[in-house]
Amino acid sequence: MALLNWRSADHYDHSGDKPCVICTRPTPLRSDRGKPVHKVCAEQWLDTHASQEDDA
């Protein structure tokens, strides 16, 4: 499983929770592109999609 390093404060949005783009539960976390997403959801998404690209 890919482990993302989200120690930077840039991954936390103090303005409030928004629905995660993957599981739709609220999260204050943001991806590198500013999308609301839980770190665990992003790691699982990367694992799923990286394996699909390897199969192609």
Short mmCIF file of N, CA and C in Angstrom, two decimals:
data_model
loop_
_atom_site.label_atom_id
_atom_site.label_comp_id
_atom_site.label_asym_id
_atom_site.label_seq_id
_atom_site.Cartn_x
_atom_site.Cartn_y
_atom_site.Cartn_z
N MET A 1 0.84 -1.19 0.00
CA MET A 1 0.00 0.00 0.00
C MET A 1 0.88 1.24 0.00
N ALA A 2 0.53 2.18 -0.84
CA ALA A 2 1.25 3.46 -0.89
C ALA A 2 0.93 4.27 0.37
N LEU A 3 1.94 4.82 0.99
CA LEU A 3 1.74 5.68 2.15
C LEU A 3 2.10 7.11 1.76
N LEU A 4 1.14 7.99 1.89
CA LEU A 4 1.35 9.39 1.53
C LEU A 4 1.87 10.16 2.73
N ASN A 5 2.73 11.12 2.48
CA ASN A 5 3.26 11.98 3.54
C ASN A 5 2.44 13.27 3.54
N TRP A 6 1.51 13.36 4.48
CA TRP A 6 0.67 14.55 4.58
C TRP A 6 0.97 15.30 5.88
N ARG A 7 2.21 15.39 6.26
CA ARG A 7 2.59 16.08 7.49
C ARG A 7 2.51 17.60 7.34
N SER A 8 2.56 18.06 6.11
CA SER A 8 2.50 19.50 5.85
C SER A 8 1.13 20.05 6.25
N ALA A 9 1.12 21.21 6.82
CA ALA A 9 -0.12 21.88 7.21
C ALA A 9 -0.99 22.22 6.00
N ASP A 10 -0.40 22.19 4.80
CA ASP A 10 -1.16 22.48 3.58
C ASP A 10 -2.27 21.45 3.34
N HIS A 11 -2.18 20.30 3.97
CA HIS A 11 -3.19 19.26 3.77
C HIS A 11 -4.38 19.39 4.72
N TYR A 12 -4.36 20.41 5.57
CA TYR A 12 -5.45 20.63 6.52
C TYR A 12 -6.12 21.96 6.21
N ASP A 13 -7.45 21.92 6.01
CA ASP A 13 -8.20 23.13 5.69
C ASP A 13 -8.95 23.59 6.94
N HIS A 14 -8.55 24.72 7.47
CA HIS A 14 -9.15 25.25 8.69
C HIS A 14 -10.53 25.84 8.45
N SER A 15 -10.95 25.97 7.21
CA SER A 15 -12.26 26.57 6.92
C SER A 15 -13.41 25.60 7.18
N GLY A 16 -13.11 24.32 7.37
CA GLY A 16 -14.15 23.37 7.72
C GLY A 16 -14.13 22.12 6.87
N ASP A 17 -14.95 21.16 7.31
CA ASP A 17 -15.04 19.88 6.62
C ASP A 17 -15.83 20.00 5.32
N LYS A 18 -15.44 19.17 4.38
CA LYS A 18 -16.17 19.01 3.12
C LYS A 18 -16.25 17.52 2.84
N PRO A 19 -17.20 17.07 2.02
CA PRO A 19 -17.30 15.63 1.73
C PRO A 19 -16.09 15.11 0.95
N CYS A 20 -15.58 13.99 1.40
CA CYS A 20 -14.48 13.32 0.71
C CYS A 20 -14.94 12.94 -0.69
N VAL A 21 -14.11 13.17 -1.69
CA VAL A 21 -14.47 12.87 -3.07
C VAL A 21 -14.56 11.36 -3.34
N ILE A 22 -14.10 10.55 -2.40
CA ILE A 22 -14.14 9.10 -2.58
C ILE A 22 -15.25 8.46 -1.74
N CYS A 23 -15.30 8.75 -0.44
CA CYS A 23 -16.28 8.08 0.43
C CYS A 23 -17.45 8.98 0.85
N THR A 24 -17.38 10.25 0.58
CA THR A 24 -18.39 11.28 0.86
C THR A 24 -18.56 11.62 2.35
N ARG A 25 -17.77 11.02 3.23
CA ARG A 25 -17.82 11.42 4.65
C ARG A 25 -17.04 12.72 4.82
N PRO A 26 -17.39 13.55 5.80
CA PRO A 26 -16.72 14.84 5.99
C PRO A 26 -15.24 14.69 6.36
N THR A 27 -14.44 15.60 5.84
CA THR A 27 -13.01 15.62 6.16
C THR A 27 -12.44 17.03 6.04
N PRO A 28 -11.52 17.39 6.94
CA PRO A 28 -10.82 18.67 6.82
C PRO A 28 -9.56 18.53 5.96
N LEU A 29 -9.25 17.31 5.53
CA LEU A 29 -8.02 17.05 4.77
C LEU A 29 -8.20 17.38 3.30
N ARG A 30 -7.11 17.80 2.66
CA ARG A 30 -7.13 18.14 1.24
C ARG A 30 -5.95 17.48 0.54
N SER A 31 -6.18 17.09 -0.69
CA SER A 31 -5.11 16.50 -1.51
C SER A 31 -4.14 17.59 -1.95
N ASP A 32 -3.11 17.19 -2.67
CA ASP A 32 -2.16 18.16 -3.22
C ASP A 32 -2.84 19.12 -4.18
N ARG A 33 -3.94 18.67 -4.78
CA ARG A 33 -4.69 19.50 -5.73
C ARG A 33 -5.84 20.25 -5.06
N GLY A 34 -5.94 20.17 -3.72
CA GLY A 34 -6.97 20.91 -2.99
C GLY A 34 -8.31 20.22 -2.89
N LYS A 35 -8.38 18.96 -3.31
CA LYS A 35 -9.64 18.21 -3.24
C LYS A 35 -9.82 17.63 -1.83
N PRO A 36 -11.04 17.68 -1.29
CA PRO A 36 -11.27 17.09 0.02
C PRO A 36 -11.21 15.56 -0.07
N VAL A 37 -10.31 14.96 0.68
CA VAL A 37 -10.14 13.50 0.66
C VAL A 37 -9.42 13.06 1.92
N HIS A 38 -9.85 11.93 2.49
CA HIS A 38 -9.14 11.35 3.61
C HIS A 38 -7.83 10.75 3.11
N LYS A 39 -6.81 10.79 3.93
CA LYS A 39 -5.51 10.22 3.55
C LYS A 39 -5.66 8.73 3.23
N VAL A 40 -6.40 8.01 4.03
CA VAL A 40 -6.60 6.58 3.81
C VAL A 40 -7.33 6.33 2.49
N CYS A 41 -8.34 7.13 2.20
CA CYS A 41 -9.07 6.98 0.93
C CYS A 41 -8.14 7.22 -0.25
N ALA A 42 -7.30 8.25 -0.16
CA ALA A 42 -6.37 8.57 -1.25
C ALA A 42 -5.36 7.44 -1.44
N GLU A 43 -4.87 6.88 -0.35
CA GLU A 43 -3.90 5.78 -0.45
C GLU A 43 -4.54 4.55 -1.09
N GLN A 44 -5.76 4.22 -0.70
CA GLN A 44 -6.45 3.07 -1.30
C GLN A 44 -6.72 3.32 -2.78
N TRP A 45 -7.11 4.54 -3.13
CA TRP A 45 -7.38 4.88 -4.53
C TRP A 45 -6.10 4.70 -5.36
N LEU A 46 -4.98 5.19 -4.84
CA LEU A 46 -3.71 5.06 -5.56
C LEU A 46 -3.34 3.60 -5.76
N ASP A 47 -3.51 2.78 -4.74
CA ASP A 47 -3.21 1.35 -4.86
C ASP A 47 -4.07 0.69 -5.92
N THR A 48 -5.35 1.00 -5.93
CA THR A 48 -6.27 0.40 -6.89
C THR A 48 -5.93 0.81 -8.31
N HIS A 49 -5.66 2.08 -8.53
CA HIS A 49 -5.42 2.57 -9.87
C HIS A 49 -4.01 2.29 -10.37
N ALA A 50 -3.05 2.19 -9.49
CA ALA A 50 -1.68 1.85 -9.90
C ALA A 50 -1.64 0.41 -10.40
N SER A 51 -2.40 -0.48 -9.74
CA SER A 51 -2.40 -1.89 -10.17
C SER A 51 -3.11 -2.05 -11.50
N GLN A 52 -4.12 -1.24 -11.77
CA GLN A 52 -4.82 -1.28 -13.06
C GLN A 52 -3.91 -0.83 -14.18
N GLU A 53 -3.10 0.19 -13.94
CA GLU A 53 -2.17 0.67 -14.96
C GLU A 53 -1.07 -0.36 -15.22
N ASP A 54 -0.65 -1.08 -14.19
CA ASP A 54 0.36 -2.12 -14.37
C ASP A 54 -0.15 -3.26 -15.22
N ASP A 55 -1.47 -3.53 -15.15
CA ASP A 55 -2.08 -4.61 -15.92
C ASP A 55 -2.24 -4.26 -17.40
N ALA A 56 -2.26 -2.98 -17.70
CA ALA A 56 -2.52 -2.54 -19.09
C ALA A 56 -1.34 -2.76 -20.00
#
